[in-house]
Coordinates of C-alpha atoms in Angstrom, one line a residue:
M1 CA 20.0 7.8 6.1
G2 CA 17.3 5.9 8.0
L3 CA 14.3 4.2 6.5
A4 CA 11.9 6.6 8.2
D5 CA 13.8 9.8 7.5
G6 CA 11.6 12.4 5.8
F7 CA 8.4 10.8 6.8
S8 CA 5.8 12.0 9.4
G9 CA 3.8 8.8 9.7
I10 CA 4.1 5.0 9.5
L11 CA 1.1 2.9 8.4
F12 CA 1.2 -0.7 9.5
D13 CA -0.7 -3.7 8.2
M14 CA -1.6 -6.0 11.0
D15 CA -1.9 -9.7 9.9
G16 CA 1.6 -11.0 8.9
V17 CA 3.3 -7.8 9.9
L18 CA 2.6 -7.2 13.6
L19 CA 0.6 -10.4 14.4
D20 CA 1.4 -13.9 13.3
T21 CA -2.3 -14.5 12.4
M22 CA -2.1 -15.5 8.7
S23 CA -2.1 -19.2 9.5
A24 CA -5.4 -18.8 11.3
H25 CA -6.8 -16.8 8.4
V26 CA -5.7 -19.5 5.9
R27 CA -7.0 -22.3 8.1
A28 CA -10.4 -20.5 8.5
W29 CA -10.8 -19.8 4.8
V30 CA -9.9 -23.4 3.8
G31 CA -12.2 -24.7 6.5
A32 CA -15.1 -22.5 5.5
C33 CA -14.7 -23.4 1.9
G34 CA -14.6 -27.1 2.9
E35 CA -17.9 -26.7 4.7
L36 CA -19.5 -25.3 1.5
W37 CA -17.8 -28.0 -0.7
L38 CA -15.4 -25.5 -2.3
M39 CA -11.8 -26.1 -3.2
L40 CA -9.2 -23.5 -2.2
D41 CA -5.4 -23.3 -2.6
E42 CA -3.8 -22.0 0.6
H43 CA -1.3 -19.9 -1.3
E44 CA -4.2 -17.9 -2.9
V45 CA -5.2 -16.7 0.6
Y46 CA -1.7 -15.4 1.3
L47 CA -1.6 -13.6 -2.0
R48 CA -5.0 -12.0 -1.4
E49 CA -4.2 -10.9 2.2
G50 CA -5.7 -7.5 2.9
E51 CA -8.6 -7.9 0.5
K52 CA -12.2 -7.4 1.8
A53 CA -13.6 -10.7 2.9
E54 CA -16.7 -10.4 0.7
V55 CA -14.5 -9.9 -2.4
S56 CA -12.4 -13.0 -1.5
A57 CA -15.5 -15.1 -0.8
R58 CA -17.1 -14.1 -4.1
D59 CA -13.9 -15.0 -6.1
F60 CA -13.4 -18.3 -4.2
I61 CA -17.0 -19.3 -5.0
K62 CA -16.7 -18.2 -8.7
A63 CA -13.4 -20.1 -9.1
N64 CA -15.3 -23.3 -8.2
G65 CA -17.9 -22.7 -10.9
M66 CA -20.7 -21.8 -8.6
M67 CA -23.1 -18.8 -8.7
T68 CA -21.9 -15.9 -6.5
T69 CA -25.2 -15.1 -4.9
K70 CA -25.3 -12.6 -2.0
A71 CA -26.5 -15.3 0.4
R72 CA -23.7 -17.7 -0.6
V73 CA -21.1 -15.0 -0.2
R74 CA -22.5 -14.0 3.2
T75 CA -22.6 -17.6 4.4
L76 CA -19.0 -18.2 3.4
V77 CA -17.8 -15.0 5.1
E78 CA -19.8 -15.8 8.3
V79 CA -18.3 -19.3 8.5
K80 CA -14.8 -18.0 7.9
E81 CA -15.3 -15.4 10.7
R82 CA -16.6 -18.1 13.1
L83 CA -13.6 -20.4 12.4
F84 CA -11.1 -17.5 12.6
A85 CA -12.4 -16.6 16.0
Q86 CA -11.6 -20.1 17.1
Y87 CA -8.2 -20.4 15.6
A88 CA -6.8 -16.9 16.5
R89 CA -7.8 -16.6 20.2
Q90 CA -4.2 -16.0 21.3
P91 CA -2.2 -14.7 18.3
S92 CA 1.5 -14.2 18.6
V93 CA 3.1 -10.8 18.3
F94 CA 6.0 -10.9 15.9
P95 CA 9.4 -10.4 17.6
G96 CA 10.4 -6.7 17.7
A97 CA 6.9 -5.3 17.2
V98 CA 6.7 -3.5 20.5
A99 CA 10.2 -2.2 20.3
L100 CA 9.7 -0.9 16.7
L101 CA 6.4 0.8 17.6
S102 CA 7.9 2.3 20.7
A103 CA 10.9 3.7 18.7
C104 CA 8.5 5.2 16.1
R105 CA 6.5 7.0 18.8
E106 CA 9.7 8.2 20.5
R107 CA 10.8 9.8 17.2
G108 CA 7.4 11.6 17.0
L109 CA 6.1 9.6 14.1
Q110 CA 2.3 9.2 13.9
L111 CA 1.1 5.6 13.6
A112 CA -1.9 4.1 12.0
L113 CA -3.1 0.5 11.5
V114 CA -4.4 -0.4 8.1
T115 CA -5.9 -3.9 7.9
G116 CA -8.3 -5.8 5.7
T117 CA -9.6 -7.6 8.8
Q118 CA -13.1 -6.4 10.0
R119 CA -13.1 -4.2 13.1
V120 CA -14.7 -6.8 15.3
E121 CA -12.0 -9.3 14.4
M122 CA -9.2 -6.7 14.8
Q123 CA -10.5 -5.8 18.3
S124 CA -10.6 -9.5 19.3
V125 CA -7.0 -10.3 18.2
L126 CA -4.9 -7.0 18.7
P127 CA -3.2 -7.3 22.0
V128 CA -3.6 -4.5 24.5
E129 CA 0.1 -3.7 24.5
L130 CA -0.2 -2.7 20.8
V131 CA -3.5 -0.8 20.8
G132 CA -2.1 2.4 22.5
F133 CA 0.5 3.0 19.9
F134 CA -2.0 3.8 17.1
T135 CA -3.6 7.2 16.6
A136 CA -5.9 5.8 13.9
S137 CA -7.0 2.6 12.3
V138 CA -8.8 1.6 9.1
C139 CA -10.5 -1.8 8.9
G140 CA -11.7 -3.8 6.0
D141 CA -15.4 -3.3 6.7
E142 CA -14.9 0.5 6.9
V143 CA -14.0 1.1 3.2
L144 CA -15.9 0.7 0.0
R145 CA -12.9 -0.7 -1.8
G146 CA -10.3 -2.7 0.1
K147 CA -6.8 -3.6 -0.8
P148 CA -5.3 -3.5 -3.5
N149 CA -7.4 -0.4 -4.1
P150 CA -5.6 2.7 -2.5
E151 CA -8.7 3.7 -0.4
P152 CA -7.5 2.1 2.9
Y153 CA -4.2 3.9 2.8
L154 CA -5.6 7.1 1.6
A155 CA -8.1 6.9 4.5
A156 CA -5.4 6.2 7.1
A157 CA -3.2 9.1 5.9
M158 CA -6.2 11.4 6.1
K159 CA -7.1 10.3 9.6
L160 CA -3.5 11.2 10.6
G161 CA -3.8 14.6 8.9
L162 CA -1.0 13.7 6.5
Q163 CA -0.5 13.3 2.8
P164 CA 0.3 9.7 1.6
R165 CA 3.7 10.9 0.4
Q166 CA 4.5 11.8 4.0
C167 CA 3.8 8.2 5.1
L168 CA 5.8 5.0 5.1
A169 CA 3.8 1.8 4.9
V170 CA 4.8 -1.6 6.3
E171 CA 3.3 -4.5 4.4
N172 CA 3.8 -8.2 3.7
A173 CA 1.5 -9.1 0.8
P174 CA 1.1 -8.0 -2.8
Y175 CA -2.4 -6.5 -2.4
G176 CA -1.3 -4.4 0.5
I177 CA 1.8 -3.3 -1.2
R178 CA -0.1 -2.2 -4.3
S179 CA -2.7 -0.4 -2.2
A180 CA -0.1 1.6 -0.4
K181 CA 2.0 2.3 -3.5
T182 CA -1.0 3.5 -5.5
A183 CA -2.0 5.8 -2.6
G184 CA 1.4 7.4 -2.8
C185 CA 3.2 5.9 0.1
R186 CA 6.7 4.4 0.2
V187 CA 6.5 0.7 1.1
I188 CA 8.6 -1.6 3.2
A189 CA 7.7 -5.3 2.7
V190 CA 8.5 -7.8 5.4
R191 CA 9.3 -11.3 4.2
S192 CA 6.7 -13.0 6.6
Y193 CA 5.4 -15.7 4.4
L194 CA 5.9 -14.9 0.7
S195 CA 8.8 -14.9 -1.8
D196 CA 10.6 -11.8 -3.0
G197 CA 8.9 -12.3 -6.4
D198 CA 5.5 -11.9 -4.7
L199 CA 6.7 -8.8 -2.9
A200 CA 8.5 -7.2 -5.9
E201 CA 6.3 -4.0 -6.0
A202 CA 7.7 -2.8 -2.6
D203 CA 10.4 -0.2 -2.4
V204 CA 12.3 -2.1 0.2
L205 CA 12.3 -5.8 1.2
I206 CA 13.4 -6.7 4.8
D207 CA 13.5 -9.9 6.7
N208 CA 11.8 -8.9 10.0
L209 CA 10.7 -6.1 12.3
P210 CA 14.0 -5.9 14.2
A211 CA 15.7 -5.3 10.8
I212 CA 13.5 -2.3 10.3
L213 CA 14.3 -1.0 13.8
E214 CA 18.0 -1.3 13.1
Q215 CA 17.6 1.0 10.1
L216 CA 15.1 3.4 11.5

């Protein structure tokens, strides 16, 4: 029995699943916090992957004992976005991504992209060869509550005209896994950056995209 048997759609996270962009996100967050004299542990960024930028910024500021004013949060997000645009100009596509997406489409599966990245950032980094595979996409600035809330995955399934239980989600971080699971999707987690303990809420753990293709 294949991993996608019984499903009509597959919902893909972007950063850390299809694109090797997390190092740029981490570098941008750490750099932005440094400009505002805030301390930030890199591992915290990996754990919070998929979260709305405003929520992350607020929590990073709060963790440093500073007041989380709207202006301060907005400034931190803007600096992070500026730095990310510099660091992620030519992101690498993970090996096997194109082959996996092609195989999914050949099987008649509907595909959607579900990312915590804002749409302007997504459009700047997602390579042309990947764009055409997706019928729908949901970005971090298009939902009221980002990952780990189920709203992003509920919205993506709805855009495809499917129920979440008809969808398989491919994630690589705790917040995204929780978002998809709470929405009602079955979740495959790719070991991109984090340990099995961090990914424990997923239904299936797998090493890379080619491994998913082999079991599709």
